[in-house]
PDB file of C-alpha atoms in Angstrom:
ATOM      1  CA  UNK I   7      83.214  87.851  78.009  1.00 72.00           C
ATOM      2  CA  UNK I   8      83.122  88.361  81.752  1.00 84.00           C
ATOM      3  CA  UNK I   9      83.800  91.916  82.505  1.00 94.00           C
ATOM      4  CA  UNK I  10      84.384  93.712  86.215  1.00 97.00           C
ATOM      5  CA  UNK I  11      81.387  96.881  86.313  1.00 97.00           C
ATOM      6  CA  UNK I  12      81.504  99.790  88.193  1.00 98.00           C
ATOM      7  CA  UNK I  13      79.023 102.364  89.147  1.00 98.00           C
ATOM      8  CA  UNK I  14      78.632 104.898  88.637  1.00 98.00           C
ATOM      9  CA  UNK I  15      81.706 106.251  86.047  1.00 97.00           C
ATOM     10  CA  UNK I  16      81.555 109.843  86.373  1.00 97.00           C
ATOM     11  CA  UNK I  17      80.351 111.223  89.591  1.00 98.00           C
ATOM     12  CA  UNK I  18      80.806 114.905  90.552  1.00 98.00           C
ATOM     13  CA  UNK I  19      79.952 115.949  93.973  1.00 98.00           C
ATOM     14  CA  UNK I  20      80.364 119.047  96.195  1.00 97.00           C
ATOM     15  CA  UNK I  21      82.703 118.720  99.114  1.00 97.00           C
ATOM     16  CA  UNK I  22      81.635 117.376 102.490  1.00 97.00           C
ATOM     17  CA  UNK I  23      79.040 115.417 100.479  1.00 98.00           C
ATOM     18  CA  UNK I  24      78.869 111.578 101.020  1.00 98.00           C
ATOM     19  CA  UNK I  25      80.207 109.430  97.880  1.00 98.00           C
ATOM     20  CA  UNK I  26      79.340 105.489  97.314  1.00 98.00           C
ATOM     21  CA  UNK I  27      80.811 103.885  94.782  1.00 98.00           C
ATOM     22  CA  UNK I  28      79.537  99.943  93.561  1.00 98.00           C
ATOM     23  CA  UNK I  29      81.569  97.227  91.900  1.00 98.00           C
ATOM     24  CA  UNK I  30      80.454  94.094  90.745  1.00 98.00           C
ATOM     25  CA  UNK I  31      83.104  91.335  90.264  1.00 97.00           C
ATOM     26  CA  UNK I  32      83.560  88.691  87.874  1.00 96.00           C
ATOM     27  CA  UNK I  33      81.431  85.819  88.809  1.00 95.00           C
ATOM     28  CA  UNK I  34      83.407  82.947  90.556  1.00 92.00           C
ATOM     29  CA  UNK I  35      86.230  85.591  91.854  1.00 93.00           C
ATOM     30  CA  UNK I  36      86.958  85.387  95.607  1.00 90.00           C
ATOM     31  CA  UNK I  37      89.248  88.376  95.944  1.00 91.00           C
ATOM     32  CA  UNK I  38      88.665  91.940  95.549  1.00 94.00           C
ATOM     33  CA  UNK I  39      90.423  95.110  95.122  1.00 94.00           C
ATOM     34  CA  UNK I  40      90.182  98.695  95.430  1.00 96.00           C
ATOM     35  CA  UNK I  41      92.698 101.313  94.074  1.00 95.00           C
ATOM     36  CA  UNK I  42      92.542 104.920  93.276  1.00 96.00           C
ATOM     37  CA  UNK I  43      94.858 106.786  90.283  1.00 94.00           C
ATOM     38  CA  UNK I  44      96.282 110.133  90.309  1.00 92.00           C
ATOM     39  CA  UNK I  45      98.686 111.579  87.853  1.00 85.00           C
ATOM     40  CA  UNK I  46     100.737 112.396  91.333  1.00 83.00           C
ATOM     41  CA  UNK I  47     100.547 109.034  92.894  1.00 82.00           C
ATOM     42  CA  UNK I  48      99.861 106.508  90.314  1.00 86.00           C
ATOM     43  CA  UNK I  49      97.834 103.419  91.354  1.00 91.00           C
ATOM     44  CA  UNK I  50      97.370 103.002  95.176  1.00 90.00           C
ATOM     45  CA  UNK I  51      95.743 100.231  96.547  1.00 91.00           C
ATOM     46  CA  UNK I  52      93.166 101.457  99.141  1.00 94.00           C
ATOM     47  CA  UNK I  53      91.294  97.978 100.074  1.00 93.00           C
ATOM     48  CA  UNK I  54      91.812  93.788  99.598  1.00 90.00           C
ATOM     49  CA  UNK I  55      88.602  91.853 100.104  1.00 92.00           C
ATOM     50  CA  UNK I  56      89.178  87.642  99.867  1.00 89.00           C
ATOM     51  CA  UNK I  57      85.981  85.720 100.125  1.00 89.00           C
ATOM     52  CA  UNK I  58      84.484  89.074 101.324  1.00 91.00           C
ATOM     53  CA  UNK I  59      86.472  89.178 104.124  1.00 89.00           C
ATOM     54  CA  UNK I  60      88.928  92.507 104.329  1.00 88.00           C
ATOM     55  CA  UNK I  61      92.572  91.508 104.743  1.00 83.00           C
ATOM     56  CA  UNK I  62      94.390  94.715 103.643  1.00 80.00           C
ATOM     57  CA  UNK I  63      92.765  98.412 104.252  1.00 82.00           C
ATOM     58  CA  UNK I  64      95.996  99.634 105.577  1.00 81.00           C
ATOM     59  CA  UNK I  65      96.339 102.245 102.151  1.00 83.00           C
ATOM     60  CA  UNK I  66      93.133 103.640 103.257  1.00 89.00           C
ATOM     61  CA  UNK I  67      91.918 106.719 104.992  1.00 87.00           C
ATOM     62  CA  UNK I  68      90.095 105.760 108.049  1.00 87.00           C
ATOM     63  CA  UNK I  69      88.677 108.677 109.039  1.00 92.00           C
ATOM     64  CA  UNK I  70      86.163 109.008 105.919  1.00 96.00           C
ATOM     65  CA  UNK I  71      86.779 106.120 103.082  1.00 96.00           C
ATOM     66  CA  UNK I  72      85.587 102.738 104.185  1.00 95.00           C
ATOM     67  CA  UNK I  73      85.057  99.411 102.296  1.00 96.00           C
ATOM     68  CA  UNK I  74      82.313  96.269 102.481  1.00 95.00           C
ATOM     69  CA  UNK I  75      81.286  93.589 100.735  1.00 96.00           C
ATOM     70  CA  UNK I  76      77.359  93.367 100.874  1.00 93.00           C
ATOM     71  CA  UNK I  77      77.440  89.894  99.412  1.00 93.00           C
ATOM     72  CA  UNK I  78      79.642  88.067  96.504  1.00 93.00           C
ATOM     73  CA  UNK I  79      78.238  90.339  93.671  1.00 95.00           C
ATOM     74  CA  UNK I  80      78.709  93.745  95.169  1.00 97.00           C
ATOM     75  CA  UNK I  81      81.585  95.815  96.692  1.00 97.00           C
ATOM     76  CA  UNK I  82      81.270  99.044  97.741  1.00 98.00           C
ATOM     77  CA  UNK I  83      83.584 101.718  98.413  1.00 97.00           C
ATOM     78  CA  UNK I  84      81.996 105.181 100.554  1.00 97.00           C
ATOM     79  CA  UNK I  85      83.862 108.201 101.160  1.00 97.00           C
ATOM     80  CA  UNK I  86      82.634 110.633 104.025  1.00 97.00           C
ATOM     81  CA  UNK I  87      82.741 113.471 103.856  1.00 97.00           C
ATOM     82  CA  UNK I  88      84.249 113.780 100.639  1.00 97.00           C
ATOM     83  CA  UNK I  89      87.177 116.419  99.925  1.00 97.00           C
ATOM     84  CA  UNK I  90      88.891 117.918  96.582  1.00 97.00           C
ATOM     85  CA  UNK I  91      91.996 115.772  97.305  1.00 95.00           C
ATOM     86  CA  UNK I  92      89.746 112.601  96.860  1.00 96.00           C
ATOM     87  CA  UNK I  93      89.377 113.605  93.211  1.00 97.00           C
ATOM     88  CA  UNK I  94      90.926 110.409  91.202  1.00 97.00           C
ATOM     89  CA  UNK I  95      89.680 107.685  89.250  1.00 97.00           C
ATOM     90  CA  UNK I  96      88.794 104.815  91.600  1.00 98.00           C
ATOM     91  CA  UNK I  97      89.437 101.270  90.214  1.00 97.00           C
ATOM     92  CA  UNK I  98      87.796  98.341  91.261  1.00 97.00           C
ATOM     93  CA  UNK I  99      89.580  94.760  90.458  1.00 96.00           C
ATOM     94  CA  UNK I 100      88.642  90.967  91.158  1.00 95.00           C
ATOM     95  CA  UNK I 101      90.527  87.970  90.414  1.00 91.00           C
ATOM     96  CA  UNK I 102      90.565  84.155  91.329  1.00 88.00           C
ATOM     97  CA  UNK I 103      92.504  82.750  93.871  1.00 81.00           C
ATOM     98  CA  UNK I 104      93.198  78.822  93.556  1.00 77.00           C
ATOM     99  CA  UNK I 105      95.994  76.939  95.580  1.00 69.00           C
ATOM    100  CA  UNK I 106      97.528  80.110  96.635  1.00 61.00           C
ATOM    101  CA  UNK I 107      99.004  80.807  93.034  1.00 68.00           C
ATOM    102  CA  UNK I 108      99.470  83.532  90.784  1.00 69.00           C
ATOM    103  CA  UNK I 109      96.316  85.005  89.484  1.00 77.00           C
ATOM    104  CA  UNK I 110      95.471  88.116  87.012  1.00 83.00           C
ATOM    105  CA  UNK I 111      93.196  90.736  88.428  1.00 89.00           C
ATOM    106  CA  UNK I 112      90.878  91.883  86.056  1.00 94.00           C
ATOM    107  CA  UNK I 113      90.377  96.017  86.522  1.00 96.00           C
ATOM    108  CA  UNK I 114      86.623  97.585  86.084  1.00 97.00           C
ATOM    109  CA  UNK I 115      86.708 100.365  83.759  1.00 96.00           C
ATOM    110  CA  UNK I 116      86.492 103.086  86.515  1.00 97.00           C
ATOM    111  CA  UNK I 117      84.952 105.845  88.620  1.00 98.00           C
ATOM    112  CA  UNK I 118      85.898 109.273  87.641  1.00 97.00           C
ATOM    113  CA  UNK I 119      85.063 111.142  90.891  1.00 98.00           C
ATOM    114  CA  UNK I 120      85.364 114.689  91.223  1.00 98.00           C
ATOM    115  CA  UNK I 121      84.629 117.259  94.349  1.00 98.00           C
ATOM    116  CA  UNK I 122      84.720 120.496  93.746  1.00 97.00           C
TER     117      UNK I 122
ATOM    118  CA  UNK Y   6     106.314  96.550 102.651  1.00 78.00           C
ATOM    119  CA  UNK Y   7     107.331  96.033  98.590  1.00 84.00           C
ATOM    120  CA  UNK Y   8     108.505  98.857  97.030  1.00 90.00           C
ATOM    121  CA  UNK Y   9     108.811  99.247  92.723  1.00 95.00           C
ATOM    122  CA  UNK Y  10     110.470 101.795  90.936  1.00 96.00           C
ATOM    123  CA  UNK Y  11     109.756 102.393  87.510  1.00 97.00           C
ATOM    124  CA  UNK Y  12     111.876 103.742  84.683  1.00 97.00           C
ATOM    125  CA  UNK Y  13     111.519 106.031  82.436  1.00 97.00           C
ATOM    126  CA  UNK Y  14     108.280 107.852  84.197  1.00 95.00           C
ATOM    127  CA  UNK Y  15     107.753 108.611  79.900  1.00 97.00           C
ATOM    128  CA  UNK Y  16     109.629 106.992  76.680  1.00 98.00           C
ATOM    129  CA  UNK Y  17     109.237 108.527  73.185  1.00 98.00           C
ATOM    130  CA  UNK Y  18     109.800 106.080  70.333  1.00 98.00           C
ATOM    131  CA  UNK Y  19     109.704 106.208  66.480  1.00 98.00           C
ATOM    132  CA  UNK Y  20     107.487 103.637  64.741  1.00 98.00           C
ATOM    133  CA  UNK Y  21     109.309 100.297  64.676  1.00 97.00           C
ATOM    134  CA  UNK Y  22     112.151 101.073  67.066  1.00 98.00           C
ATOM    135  CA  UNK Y  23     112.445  99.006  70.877  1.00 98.00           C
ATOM    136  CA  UNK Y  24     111.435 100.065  74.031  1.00 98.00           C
ATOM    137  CA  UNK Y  25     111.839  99.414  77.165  1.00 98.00           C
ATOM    138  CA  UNK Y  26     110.813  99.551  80.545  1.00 98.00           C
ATOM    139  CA  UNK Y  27     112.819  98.877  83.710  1.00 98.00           C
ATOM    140  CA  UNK Y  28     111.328  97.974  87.352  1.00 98.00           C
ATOM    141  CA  UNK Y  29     113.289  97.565  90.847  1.00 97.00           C
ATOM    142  CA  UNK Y  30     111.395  96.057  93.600  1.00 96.00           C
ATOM    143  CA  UNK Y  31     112.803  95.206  97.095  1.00 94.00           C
ATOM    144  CA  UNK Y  32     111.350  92.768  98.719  1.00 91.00           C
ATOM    145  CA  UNK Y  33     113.059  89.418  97.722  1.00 91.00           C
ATOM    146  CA  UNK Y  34     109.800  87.109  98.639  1.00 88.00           C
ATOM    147  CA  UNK Y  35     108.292  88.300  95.484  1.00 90.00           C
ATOM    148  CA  UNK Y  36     107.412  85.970  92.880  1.00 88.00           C
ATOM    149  CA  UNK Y  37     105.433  86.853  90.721  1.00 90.00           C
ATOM    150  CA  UNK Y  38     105.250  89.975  88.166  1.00 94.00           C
ATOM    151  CA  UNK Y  39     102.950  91.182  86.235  1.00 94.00           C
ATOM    152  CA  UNK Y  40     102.947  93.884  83.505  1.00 97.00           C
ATOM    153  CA  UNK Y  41      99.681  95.678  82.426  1.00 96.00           C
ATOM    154  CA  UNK Y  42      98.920  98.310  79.457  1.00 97.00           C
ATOM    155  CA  UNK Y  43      96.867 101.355  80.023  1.00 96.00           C
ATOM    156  CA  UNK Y  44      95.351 103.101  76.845  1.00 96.00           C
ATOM    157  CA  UNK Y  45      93.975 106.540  77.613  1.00 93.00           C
ATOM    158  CA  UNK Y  46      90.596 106.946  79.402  1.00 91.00           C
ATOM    159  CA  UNK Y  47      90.326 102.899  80.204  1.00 93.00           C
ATOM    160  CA  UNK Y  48      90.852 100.431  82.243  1.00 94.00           C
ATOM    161  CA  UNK Y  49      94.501  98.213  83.085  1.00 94.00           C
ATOM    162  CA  UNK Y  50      94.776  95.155  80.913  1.00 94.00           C
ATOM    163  CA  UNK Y  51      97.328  92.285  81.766  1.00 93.00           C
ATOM    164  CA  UNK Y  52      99.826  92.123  79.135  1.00 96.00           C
ATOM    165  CA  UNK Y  53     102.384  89.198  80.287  1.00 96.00           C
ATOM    166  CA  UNK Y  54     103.396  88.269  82.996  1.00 94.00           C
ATOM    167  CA  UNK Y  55     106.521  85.917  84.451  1.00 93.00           C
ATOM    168  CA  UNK Y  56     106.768  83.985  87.449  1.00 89.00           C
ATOM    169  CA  UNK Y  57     110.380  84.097  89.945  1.00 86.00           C
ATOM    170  CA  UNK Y  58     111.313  80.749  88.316  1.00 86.00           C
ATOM    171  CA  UNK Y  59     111.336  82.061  85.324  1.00 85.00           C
ATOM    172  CA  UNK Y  60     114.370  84.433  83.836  1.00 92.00           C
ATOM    173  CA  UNK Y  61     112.587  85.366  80.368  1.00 95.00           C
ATOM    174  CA  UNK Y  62     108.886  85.148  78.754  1.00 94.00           C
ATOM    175  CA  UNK Y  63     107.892  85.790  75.198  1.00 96.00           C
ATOM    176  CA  UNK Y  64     104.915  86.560  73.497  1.00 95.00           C
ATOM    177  CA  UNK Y  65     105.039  87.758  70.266  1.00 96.00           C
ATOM    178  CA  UNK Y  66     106.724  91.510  70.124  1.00 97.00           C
ATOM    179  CA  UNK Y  67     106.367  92.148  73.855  1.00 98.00           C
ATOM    180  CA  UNK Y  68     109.354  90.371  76.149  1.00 98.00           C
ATOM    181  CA  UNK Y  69     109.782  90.524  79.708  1.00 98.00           C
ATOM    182  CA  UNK Y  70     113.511  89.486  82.085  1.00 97.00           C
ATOM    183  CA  UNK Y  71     112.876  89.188  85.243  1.00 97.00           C
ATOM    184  CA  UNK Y  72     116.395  89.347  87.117  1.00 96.00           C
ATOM    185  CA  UNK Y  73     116.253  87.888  90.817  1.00 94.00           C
ATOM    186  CA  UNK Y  74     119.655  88.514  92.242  1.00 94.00           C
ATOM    187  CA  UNK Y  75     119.489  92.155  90.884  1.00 95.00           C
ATOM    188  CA  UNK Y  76     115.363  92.361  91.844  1.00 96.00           C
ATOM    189  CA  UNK Y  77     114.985  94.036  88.238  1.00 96.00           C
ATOM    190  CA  UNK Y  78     112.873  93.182  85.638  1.00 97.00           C
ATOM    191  CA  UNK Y  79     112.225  95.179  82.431  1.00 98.00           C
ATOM    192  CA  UNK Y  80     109.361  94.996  79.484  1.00 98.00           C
ATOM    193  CA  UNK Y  81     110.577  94.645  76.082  1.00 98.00           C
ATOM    194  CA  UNK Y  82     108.382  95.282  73.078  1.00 98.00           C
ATOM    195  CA  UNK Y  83     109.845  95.569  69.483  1.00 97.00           C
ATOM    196  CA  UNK Y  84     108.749  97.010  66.115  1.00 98.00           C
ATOM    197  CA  UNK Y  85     106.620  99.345  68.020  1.00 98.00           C
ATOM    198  CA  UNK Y  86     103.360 100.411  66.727  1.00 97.00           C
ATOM    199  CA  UNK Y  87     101.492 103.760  67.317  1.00 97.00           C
ATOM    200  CA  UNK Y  88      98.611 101.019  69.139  1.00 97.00           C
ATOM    201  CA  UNK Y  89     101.287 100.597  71.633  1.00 98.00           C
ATOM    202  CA  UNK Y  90     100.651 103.825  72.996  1.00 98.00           C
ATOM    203  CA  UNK Y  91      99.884 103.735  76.388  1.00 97.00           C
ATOM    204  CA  UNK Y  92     100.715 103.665  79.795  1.00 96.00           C
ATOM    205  CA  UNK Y  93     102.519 100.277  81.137  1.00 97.00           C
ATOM    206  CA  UNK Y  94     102.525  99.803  84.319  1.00 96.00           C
ATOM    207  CA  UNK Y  95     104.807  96.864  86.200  1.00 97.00           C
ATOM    208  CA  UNK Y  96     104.036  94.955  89.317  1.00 95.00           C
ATOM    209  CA  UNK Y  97     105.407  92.917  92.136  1.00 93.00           C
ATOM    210  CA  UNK Y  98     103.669  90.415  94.396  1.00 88.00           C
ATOM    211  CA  UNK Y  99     104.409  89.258  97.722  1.00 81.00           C
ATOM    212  CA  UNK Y 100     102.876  86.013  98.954  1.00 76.00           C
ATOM    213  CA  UNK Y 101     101.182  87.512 102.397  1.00 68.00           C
ATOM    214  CA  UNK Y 102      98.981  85.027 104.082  1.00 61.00           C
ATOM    215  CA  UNK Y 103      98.276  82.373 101.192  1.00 58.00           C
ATOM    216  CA  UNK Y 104      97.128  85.523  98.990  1.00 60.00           C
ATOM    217  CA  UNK Y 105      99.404  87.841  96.891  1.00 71.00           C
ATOM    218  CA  UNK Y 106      99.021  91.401  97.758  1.00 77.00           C
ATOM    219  CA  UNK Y 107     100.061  93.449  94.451  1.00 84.00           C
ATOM    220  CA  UNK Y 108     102.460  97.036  94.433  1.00 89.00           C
ATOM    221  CA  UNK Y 109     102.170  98.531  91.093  1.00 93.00           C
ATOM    222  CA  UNK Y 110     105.388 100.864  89.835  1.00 94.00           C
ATOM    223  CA  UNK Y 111     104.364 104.729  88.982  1.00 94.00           C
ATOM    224  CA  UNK Y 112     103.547 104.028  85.560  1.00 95.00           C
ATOM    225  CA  UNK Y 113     106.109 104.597  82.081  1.00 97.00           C
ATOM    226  CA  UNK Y 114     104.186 106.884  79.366  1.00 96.00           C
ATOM    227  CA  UNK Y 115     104.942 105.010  76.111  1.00 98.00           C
ATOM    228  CA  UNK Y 116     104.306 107.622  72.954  1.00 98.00           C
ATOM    229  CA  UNK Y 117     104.954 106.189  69.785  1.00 98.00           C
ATOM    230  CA  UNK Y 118     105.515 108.074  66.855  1.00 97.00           C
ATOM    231  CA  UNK Y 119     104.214 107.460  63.511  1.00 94.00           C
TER     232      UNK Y 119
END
C-alpha cells in the first residue's frame, strides 16, 4: 500500500530559526502539492510541483517559505526565518496526472510545526 | 481564481439520522469535485468524488449532487455512524494549463452522536 511520507511530524522550533520540511511522494506520481491547515484558514495550498517543475507558488510567502524538488523522490518545503504565525500542520500531497484527467491526490500524514 | 464555500462550518447528528454538506464554488470551468474525510490527528482521505458530467454518484451510504447551473454540490451520507466523525472537506478543480489546480472549502465538523 503506497503511502505519501513526511518528515519530520512534529517539529518545534524557536522563532527566527530555519525549518525544512521533506516529503516523499508516491512512486510513479508526477505532481506535487504543498498545503498548510489552520483551524482559522483551513487548507491553503502554498506550492504545485508537476514533473518537478513549480507551476503554482502564488499561495506562498516569498519572503521566507520556498519550495524544490531535489529529484522525483523528495520535495522539500523551508521556511526562513520561521515565525509563530507559521505554526500549522503542513501537508504534503502527490497524485498522477494522465491525459490531463481527473486524478486523486493522496495527502502525507503531516508536519505538526510549532514556533514558539 | 475558484472560490468554495462550505456549509455548515459544524453539523451535530444523532446515530442513524442524514447529513449533509453543501458547497458553492464560482468558477464555472470546474469539473471535477472531490470530497475528502478528515478523522482527528490524520491525514485527508478521498471519499467520492463526481465529475461535471455527472448530476449524482453513489457509493454505499455516502451520496454526492453536483448541481452545474446553480455551481452547488452537497455530500449526503445516511444512517450515520459515530465512525463518521470527522471533518469533510469539499473541493473544486479548475483545468489550468492541462493540470487541475484544487480549492478546498473551509471544512464541515461532522459529530455524530451515539
Amino acid at each position: 500500500d503506497a503511502r505519501v511520507t513526511q518528515t519530520p511530524r512534529h517539529k518545534v522550533t524557536e522563532m527566527g530559526q530555519e525549518v525544512t520540511m521533506r516529503c516523499q511522494p508516491i512512486l510513479g506520481h508526477n505532481t506535487v502539492f504543498w498545503y498548510r491547515q489552520t483551524m482559522m484558514q483551513g487548507l491553503e495550498l502554498l506550492a504545485y510541483f508537476r514533473n518537478r517543475a513549480p507551476l503554482d507558488d502564488s499561495g506562498m510567502p516569498k519572503d521566507r517559505f520556498s519550495a524544490e524538488m531535489p529529484d522525483a523522490t523528495l520535495a522539500t518545503l523551508k521556511i526562513q526565518p520561521s515565525e509563530p504565525r507559521d505554526s500549522a500542520v503542513y501537508f504534503c500531497a502527490s497524485g498522477l496526472v494522465s491525459g490531463g484527467g481527473p486524478y486523486e491526490q493522496y495527502f502525507g500524514p503531516g508536519t505538526r510545526l510549532t514556533v514558539t | 481564481g475558484e472560490n468554495v464555500e462550505q456549509h455548515p462550518s459544524t453539523l451535530s447528528v444523532q446515530e442513524g439520522d442524514s447529513a449533509v454538506i453543501k458547497c458553492t464554488y464560482s468558477d464555472s470551468a470546474s469539473n471535477y469535485f472531490p470530497w475528502y474525510k478528515q478523522e482527528l490527528g490524520k491525514r485527508p482521505q478521498l471519499i467520492i468524488d463526481i465529475r461535471s458530467n455527472v448530476g449524482e454518484k453513489k457509493d454505499q451510504r455516502i451520496a454526492v449532487t453536483l448541481n452545474k447551473t446553480a455551481k452547488h454540490f452537497s455530500l449526503h451520507i445516511t444512517e450515520t455512524q459515530p465512525e463518521d466523525s470527522a471533518v469533510y472537506f469539499c473541493a473544486a478543480r479548475v483545468p489550468s494549463g492541462g493540470s487541475y489546480i484544487p480549492t478546498f472549502g473551509r471544512g464541515t465538523s461532522l459529530i455524530v452522536h451515539p
